[in-house]
Short mmCIF file of C-alpha atoms in Angstrom, two decimals:
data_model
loop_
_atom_site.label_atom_id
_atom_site.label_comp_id
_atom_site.label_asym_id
_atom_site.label_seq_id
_atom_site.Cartn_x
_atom_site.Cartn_y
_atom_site.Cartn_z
CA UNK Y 1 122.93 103.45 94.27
CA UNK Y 2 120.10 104.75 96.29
CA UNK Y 3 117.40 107.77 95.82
CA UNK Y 4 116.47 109.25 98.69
CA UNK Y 5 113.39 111.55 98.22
CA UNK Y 6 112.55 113.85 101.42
CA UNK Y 7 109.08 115.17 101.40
CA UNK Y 8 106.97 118.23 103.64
CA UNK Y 9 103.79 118.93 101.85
CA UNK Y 10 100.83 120.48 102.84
CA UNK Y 11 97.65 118.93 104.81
CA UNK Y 12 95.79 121.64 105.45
CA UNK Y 13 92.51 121.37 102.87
CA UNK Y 14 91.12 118.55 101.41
CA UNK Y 15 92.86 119.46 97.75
CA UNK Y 16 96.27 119.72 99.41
CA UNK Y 17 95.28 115.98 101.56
CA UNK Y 18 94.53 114.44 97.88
CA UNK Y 19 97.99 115.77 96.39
CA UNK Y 20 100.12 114.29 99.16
CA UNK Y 21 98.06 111.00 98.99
CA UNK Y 22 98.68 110.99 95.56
CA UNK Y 23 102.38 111.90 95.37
CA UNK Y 24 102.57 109.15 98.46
CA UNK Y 25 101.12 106.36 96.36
CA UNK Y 26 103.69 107.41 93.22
CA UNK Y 27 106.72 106.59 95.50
CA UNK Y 28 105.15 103.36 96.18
CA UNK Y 29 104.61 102.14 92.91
CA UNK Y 30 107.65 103.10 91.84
CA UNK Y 31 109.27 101.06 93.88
CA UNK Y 32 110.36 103.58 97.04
CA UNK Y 33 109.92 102.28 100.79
CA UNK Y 34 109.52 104.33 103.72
CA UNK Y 35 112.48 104.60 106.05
CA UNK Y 36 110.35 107.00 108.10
CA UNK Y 37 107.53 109.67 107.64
CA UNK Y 38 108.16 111.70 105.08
CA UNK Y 39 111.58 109.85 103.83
CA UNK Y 40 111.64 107.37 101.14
CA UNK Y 41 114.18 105.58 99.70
CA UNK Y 42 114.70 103.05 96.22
CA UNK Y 43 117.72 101.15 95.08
CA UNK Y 44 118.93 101.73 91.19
CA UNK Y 45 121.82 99.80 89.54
CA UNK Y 46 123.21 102.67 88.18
CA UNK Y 47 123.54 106.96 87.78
CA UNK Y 48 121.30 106.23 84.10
CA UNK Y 49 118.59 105.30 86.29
CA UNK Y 50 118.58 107.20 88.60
CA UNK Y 51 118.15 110.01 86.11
CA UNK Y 52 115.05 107.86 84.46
CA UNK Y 53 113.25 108.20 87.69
CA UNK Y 54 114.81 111.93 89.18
CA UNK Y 55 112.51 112.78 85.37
CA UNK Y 56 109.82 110.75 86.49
CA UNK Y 57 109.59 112.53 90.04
CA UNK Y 58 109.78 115.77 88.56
CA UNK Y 59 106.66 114.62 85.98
CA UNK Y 60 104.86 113.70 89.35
CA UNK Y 61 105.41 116.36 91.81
CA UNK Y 62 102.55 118.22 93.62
CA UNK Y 63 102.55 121.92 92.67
CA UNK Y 64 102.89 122.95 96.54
CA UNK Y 65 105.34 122.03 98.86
CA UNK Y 66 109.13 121.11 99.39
CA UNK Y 67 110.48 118.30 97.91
CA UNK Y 68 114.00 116.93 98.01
CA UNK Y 69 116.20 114.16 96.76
CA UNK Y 70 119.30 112.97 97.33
CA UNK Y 71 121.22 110.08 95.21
CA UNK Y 72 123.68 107.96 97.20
CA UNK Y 73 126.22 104.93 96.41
CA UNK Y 74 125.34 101.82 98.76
CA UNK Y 75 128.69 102.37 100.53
CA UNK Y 76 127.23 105.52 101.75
CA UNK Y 77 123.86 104.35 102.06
CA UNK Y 78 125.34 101.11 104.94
CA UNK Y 79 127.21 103.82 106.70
CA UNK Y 80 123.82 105.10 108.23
CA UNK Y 81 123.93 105.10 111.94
CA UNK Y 82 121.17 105.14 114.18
CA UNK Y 83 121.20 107.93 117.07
CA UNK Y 84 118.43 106.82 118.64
CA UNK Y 85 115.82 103.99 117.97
CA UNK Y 86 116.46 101.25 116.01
CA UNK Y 87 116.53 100.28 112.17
CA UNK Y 88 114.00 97.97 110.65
CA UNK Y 89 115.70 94.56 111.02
CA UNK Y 90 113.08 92.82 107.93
CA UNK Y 91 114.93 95.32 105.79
CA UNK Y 92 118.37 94.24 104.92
CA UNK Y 93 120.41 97.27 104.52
CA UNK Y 94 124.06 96.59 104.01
CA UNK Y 95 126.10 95.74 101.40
CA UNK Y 96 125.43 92.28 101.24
CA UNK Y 97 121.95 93.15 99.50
CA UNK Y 98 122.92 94.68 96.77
CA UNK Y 99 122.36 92.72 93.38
CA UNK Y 100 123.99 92.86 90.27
CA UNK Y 101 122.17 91.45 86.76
#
């Protein structure tokens, strides 16, 4: 399964600058990578996981701002199509990556 986590916060003042940095360097340490600005994804085995860390973004959100997620099976998730541009071809992004323990 996959979170995806879609972000528009504020940049105006210097407070607002520090809560997006900080909200920012959560997703990364948890494990999220950027698929681009603003849009973050992270791969969980399973729907019990995905709950652990839907609590642990809600624990960690910045008090302005939108902030969305969106959970997704890996089926779903290799069924992204590119419109324009291309994907990031170090990422592997199919099927084939998924792991199970």
């Amino acid at each position: 399964m996959r979170v995806i986590v879609f972000f528009d916060l504020p940049n105006v003042s210097s407070n607002d600058k520090r809560n997006y940095l900080k909200f920012r360097k959560f997703l990364i340490n948890e494990g999220f990578i950027m698929m681009q600005e603003s849009v973050y994804s992270r791969l969980v085995l399973n729907s019990q996981q995905s709950e652990l860390l839907m609590n642990r973004l809600r624990r960690n959100v910045p008090s302005k701002g939108l902030i969305q997620s969106l959970v997704i099976t890996e089926k779903q998730y290799s069924h992204i199509e590119f419109i324009i541009g291309e994907g990031n071809r170090k990422i592997i992004d199919s099927e084939d990556r998924l792991i199970v323990l």
